Coordinates of C-alpha atoms in Angstrom, one line a residue:
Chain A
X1 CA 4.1 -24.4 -47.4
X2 CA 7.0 -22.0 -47.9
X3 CA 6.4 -18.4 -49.9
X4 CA 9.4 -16.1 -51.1
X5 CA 8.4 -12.8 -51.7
X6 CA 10.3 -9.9 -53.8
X7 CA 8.8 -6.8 -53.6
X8 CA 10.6 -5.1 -56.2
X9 CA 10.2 -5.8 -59.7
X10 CA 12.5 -3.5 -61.0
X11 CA 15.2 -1.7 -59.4
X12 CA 18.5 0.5 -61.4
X13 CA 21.8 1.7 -59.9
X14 CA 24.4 3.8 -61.5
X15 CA 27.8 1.9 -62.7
X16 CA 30.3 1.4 -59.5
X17 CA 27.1 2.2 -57.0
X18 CA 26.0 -0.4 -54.2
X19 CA 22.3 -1.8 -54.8
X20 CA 20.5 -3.6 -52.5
X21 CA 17.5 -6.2 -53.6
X22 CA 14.8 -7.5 -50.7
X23 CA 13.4 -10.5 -50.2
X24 CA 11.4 -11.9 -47.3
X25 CA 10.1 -15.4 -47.2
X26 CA 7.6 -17.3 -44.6
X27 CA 8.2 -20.7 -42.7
X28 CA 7.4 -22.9 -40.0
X29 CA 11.0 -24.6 -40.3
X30 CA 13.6 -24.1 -38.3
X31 CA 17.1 -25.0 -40.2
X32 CA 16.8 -24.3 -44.1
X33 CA 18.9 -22.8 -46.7
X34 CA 18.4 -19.5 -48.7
X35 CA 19.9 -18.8 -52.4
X36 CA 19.9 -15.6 -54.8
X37 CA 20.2 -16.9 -58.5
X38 CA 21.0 -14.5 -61.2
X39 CA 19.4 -14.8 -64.6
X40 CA 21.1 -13.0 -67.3
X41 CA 19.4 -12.2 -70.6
X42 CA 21.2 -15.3 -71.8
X43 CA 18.3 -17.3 -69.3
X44 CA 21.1 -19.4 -67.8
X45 CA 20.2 -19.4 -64.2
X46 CA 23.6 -18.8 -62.1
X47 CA 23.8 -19.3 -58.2
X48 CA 25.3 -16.1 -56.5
X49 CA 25.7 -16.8 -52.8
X50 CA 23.8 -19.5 -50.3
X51 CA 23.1 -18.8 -46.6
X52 CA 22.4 -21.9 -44.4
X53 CA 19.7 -20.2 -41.4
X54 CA 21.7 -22.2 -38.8
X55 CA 24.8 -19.9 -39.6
X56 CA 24.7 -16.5 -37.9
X57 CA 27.1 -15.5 -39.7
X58 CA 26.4 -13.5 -43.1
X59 CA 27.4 -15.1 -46.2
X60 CA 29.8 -13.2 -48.6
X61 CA 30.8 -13.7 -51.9
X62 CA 33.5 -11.3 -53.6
X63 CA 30.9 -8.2 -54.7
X64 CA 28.3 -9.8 -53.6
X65 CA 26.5 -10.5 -49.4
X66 CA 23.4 -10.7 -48.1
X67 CA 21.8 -9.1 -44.7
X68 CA 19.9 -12.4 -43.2
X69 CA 17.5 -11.5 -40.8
X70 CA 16.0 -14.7 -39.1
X71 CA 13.4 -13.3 -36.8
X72 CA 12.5 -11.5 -39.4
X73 CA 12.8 -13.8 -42.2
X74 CA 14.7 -11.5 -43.9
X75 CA 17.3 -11.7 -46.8
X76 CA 18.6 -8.9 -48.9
X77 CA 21.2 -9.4 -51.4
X78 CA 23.7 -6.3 -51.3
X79 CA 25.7 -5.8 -54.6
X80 CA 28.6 -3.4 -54.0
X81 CA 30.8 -1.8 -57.1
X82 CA 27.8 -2.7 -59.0
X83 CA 29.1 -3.8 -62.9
X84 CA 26.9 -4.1 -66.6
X85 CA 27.2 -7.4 -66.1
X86 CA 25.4 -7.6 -62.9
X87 CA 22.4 -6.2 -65.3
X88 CA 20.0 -9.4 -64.9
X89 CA 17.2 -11.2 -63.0
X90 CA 17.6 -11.7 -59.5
X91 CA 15.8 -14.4 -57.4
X92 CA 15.5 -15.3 -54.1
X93 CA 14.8 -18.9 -53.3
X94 CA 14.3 -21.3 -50.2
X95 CA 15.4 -24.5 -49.7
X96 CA 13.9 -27.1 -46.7
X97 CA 16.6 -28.9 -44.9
X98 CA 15.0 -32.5 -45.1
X99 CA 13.5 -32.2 -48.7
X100 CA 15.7 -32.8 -51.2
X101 CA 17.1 -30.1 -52.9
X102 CA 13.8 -28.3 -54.2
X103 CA 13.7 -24.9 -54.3
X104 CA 10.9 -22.6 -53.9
X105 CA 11.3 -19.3 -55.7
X106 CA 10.6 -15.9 -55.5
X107 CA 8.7 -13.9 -57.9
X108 CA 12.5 -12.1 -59.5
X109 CA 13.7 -8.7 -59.3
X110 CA 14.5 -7.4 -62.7
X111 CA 18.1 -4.8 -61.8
X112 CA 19.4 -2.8 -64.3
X113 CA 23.1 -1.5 -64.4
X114 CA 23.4 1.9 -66.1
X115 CA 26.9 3.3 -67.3
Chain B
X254 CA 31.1 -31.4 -67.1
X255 CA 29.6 -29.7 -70.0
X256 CA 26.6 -29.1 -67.0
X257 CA 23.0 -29.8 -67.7
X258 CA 21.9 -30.0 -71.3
X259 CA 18.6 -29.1 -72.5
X260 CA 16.9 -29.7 -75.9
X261 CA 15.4 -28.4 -77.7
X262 CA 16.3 -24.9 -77.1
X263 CA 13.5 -23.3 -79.1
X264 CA 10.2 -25.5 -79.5
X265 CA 7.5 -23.9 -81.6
X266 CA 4.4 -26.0 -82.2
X267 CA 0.7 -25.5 -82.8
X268 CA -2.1 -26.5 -80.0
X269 CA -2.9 -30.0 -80.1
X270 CA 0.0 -30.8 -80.8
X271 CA 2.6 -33.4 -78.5
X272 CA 5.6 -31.9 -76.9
X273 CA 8.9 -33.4 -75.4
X274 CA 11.4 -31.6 -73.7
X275 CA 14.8 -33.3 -72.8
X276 CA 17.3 -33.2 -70.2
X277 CA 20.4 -34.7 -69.6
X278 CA 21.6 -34.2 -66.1
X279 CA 25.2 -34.2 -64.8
X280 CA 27.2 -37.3 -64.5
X281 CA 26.8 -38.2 -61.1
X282 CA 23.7 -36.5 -59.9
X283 CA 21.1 -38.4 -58.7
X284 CA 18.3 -35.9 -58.5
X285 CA 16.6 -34.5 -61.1
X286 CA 14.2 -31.1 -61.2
X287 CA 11.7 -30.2 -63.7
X288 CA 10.2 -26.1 -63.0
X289 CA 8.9 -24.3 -65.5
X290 CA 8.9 -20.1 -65.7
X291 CA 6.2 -18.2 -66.8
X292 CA 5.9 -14.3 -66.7
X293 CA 2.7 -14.3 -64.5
X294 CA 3.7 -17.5 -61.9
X295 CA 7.3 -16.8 -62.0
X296 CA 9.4 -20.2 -61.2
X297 CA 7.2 -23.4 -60.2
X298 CA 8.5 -26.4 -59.7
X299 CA 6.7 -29.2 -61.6
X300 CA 8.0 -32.8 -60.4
X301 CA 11.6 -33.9 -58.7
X302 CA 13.2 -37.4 -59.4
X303 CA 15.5 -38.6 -56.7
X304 CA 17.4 -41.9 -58.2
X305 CA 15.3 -41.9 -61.3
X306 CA 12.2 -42.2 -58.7
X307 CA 9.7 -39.1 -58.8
X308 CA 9.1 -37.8 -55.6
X309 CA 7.2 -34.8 -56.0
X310 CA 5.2 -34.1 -59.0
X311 CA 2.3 -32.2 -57.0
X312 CA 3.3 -29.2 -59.3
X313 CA 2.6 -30.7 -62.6
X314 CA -0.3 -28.9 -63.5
X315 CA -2.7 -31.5 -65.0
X316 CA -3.3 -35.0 -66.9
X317 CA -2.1 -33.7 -69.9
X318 CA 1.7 -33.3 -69.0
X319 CA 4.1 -36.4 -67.9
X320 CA 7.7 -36.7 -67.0
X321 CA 9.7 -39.8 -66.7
X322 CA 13.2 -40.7 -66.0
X323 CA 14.1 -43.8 -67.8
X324 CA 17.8 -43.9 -66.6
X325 CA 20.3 -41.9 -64.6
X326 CA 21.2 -39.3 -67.8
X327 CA 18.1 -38.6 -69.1
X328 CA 14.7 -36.9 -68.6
X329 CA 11.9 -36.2 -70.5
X330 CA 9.1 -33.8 -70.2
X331 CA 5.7 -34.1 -72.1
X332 CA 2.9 -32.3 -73.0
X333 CA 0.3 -33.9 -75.0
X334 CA -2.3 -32.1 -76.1
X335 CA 0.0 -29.2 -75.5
X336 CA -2.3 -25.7 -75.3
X337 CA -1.4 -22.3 -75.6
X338 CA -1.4 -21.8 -71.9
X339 CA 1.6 -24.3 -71.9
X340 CA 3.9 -21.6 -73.4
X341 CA 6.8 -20.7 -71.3
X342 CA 10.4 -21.6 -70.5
X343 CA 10.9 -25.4 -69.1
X344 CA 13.8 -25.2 -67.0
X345 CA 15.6 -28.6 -65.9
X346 CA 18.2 -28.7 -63.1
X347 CA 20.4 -31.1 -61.5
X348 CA 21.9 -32.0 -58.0
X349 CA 23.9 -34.5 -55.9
X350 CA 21.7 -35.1 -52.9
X351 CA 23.8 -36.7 -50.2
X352 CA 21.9 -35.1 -47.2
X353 CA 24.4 -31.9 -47.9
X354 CA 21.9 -29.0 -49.1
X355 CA 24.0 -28.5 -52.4
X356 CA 23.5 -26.1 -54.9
X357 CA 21.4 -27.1 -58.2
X358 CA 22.5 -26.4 -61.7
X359 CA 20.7 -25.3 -64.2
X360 CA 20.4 -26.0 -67.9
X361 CA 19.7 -23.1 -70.1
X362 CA 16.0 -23.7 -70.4
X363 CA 13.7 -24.9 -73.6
X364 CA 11.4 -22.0 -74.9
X365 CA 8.4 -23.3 -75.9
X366 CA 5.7 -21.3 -77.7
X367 CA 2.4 -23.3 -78.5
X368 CA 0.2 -21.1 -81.2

């Protein structure tokens, strides 16, 4: 069985500052995918960026890129020009390649934006 | 799309009592998701449908709670007796799974609060 671990509950960064949120997960398999969801008070979960372990390649998404480590099953989520609106729940979640699209989940990292 | 719709929002309800959550998925998507987010377990995953079919429901916690997926665009979650111990937001997401790891969307969640 997979496990995704956060070891920060709560992290804050100053408005315009970069912030970067941990996560490190366990597996046995060797091609799978890893997500960061936001959840905003609003509870809507949102995808922010998807890295596929095959890629070496760090994915990027505008403000938003992650630092994936595969020896070390590793996969930070670095937030630069940080915003309020980034205020929210972040989670880290894995994803097997041959098992339908369930996703395992971290236990969230609770960020707060201050101005 | 107006994405994954979730109903009730709110559910209040005393123990004892039976509870149904709905979910219409996204036209088109053929698998379903059921996970359910508590403060102390975080995300869990409860039971996936692929083509109406469950495939998993190793995470449904016991006898007492039942999903089925009658057709294509809709979902239902039950709890009967429901407990206090069931309280906690029931989260329902939808994907296309074509053997592509694609992203899953989320509806907004039902609270539920059993007293």
């Amino acid at each position: 069985a997979q496990t995704v671990t956060q070891s920060q509950p709560e992290m804050s960064v100053q408005e315009a500052e970069t912030v970067t949120l941990s996560c490190t997960y366990d597996t046995s398999e060797s091609n799978y995918y890893l997500f960061w969801y936001k959840q905003p008070p609003s509870r809507q979960m949102i995808l922010v960026i998807r890295q596929e372990a095959y890629k070496q390649q760090n994915a990027t998404e505008n403000r938003f890129s992650v630092n994936f480590q595969k020896a070390a099953k590793s996969f930070s989520l670095k937030i630069s020009d940080s915003q309020l609106g980034d205020t929210a729940m972040y989670f880290c979640a894995f994803m097997k390649n041959n098992a339908g699209n369930m996703l395992t989940f971290g236990g969230g990292t609770r960020l707060m934006v201050k101005p | 799309d107006a994405g994954v719709i979730q109903s009730p929002r709110h559910e209040v309800t005393e123990m004892g009592q039976e509870v149904t959550l709905r979910c219409k998925p996204i036209s088109g998507h053929n698998s379903l998701f059921w996970y359910r987010q508590t403060m102390m377990r975080g995300l869990e995953l409860l039971i996936y449908f692929n083509n109406n079919v469950p495939i998993d429901d190793s995470g449904m916690p016991e006898d007492r709670f039942s999903a089925k997926m009658p057709n294509a665009s809709f979902s239902t979650l039950k709890i009967q007796p429901s407990e206090p111990r069931d309280s906690a937001v029931y989260f329902c997401a939808s994907s296309f799974d074509d053997g592509e790891r694609e992203k899953l969307f989320f509806g907004s969640g039902t609270q539920l609060s059993v007293l």
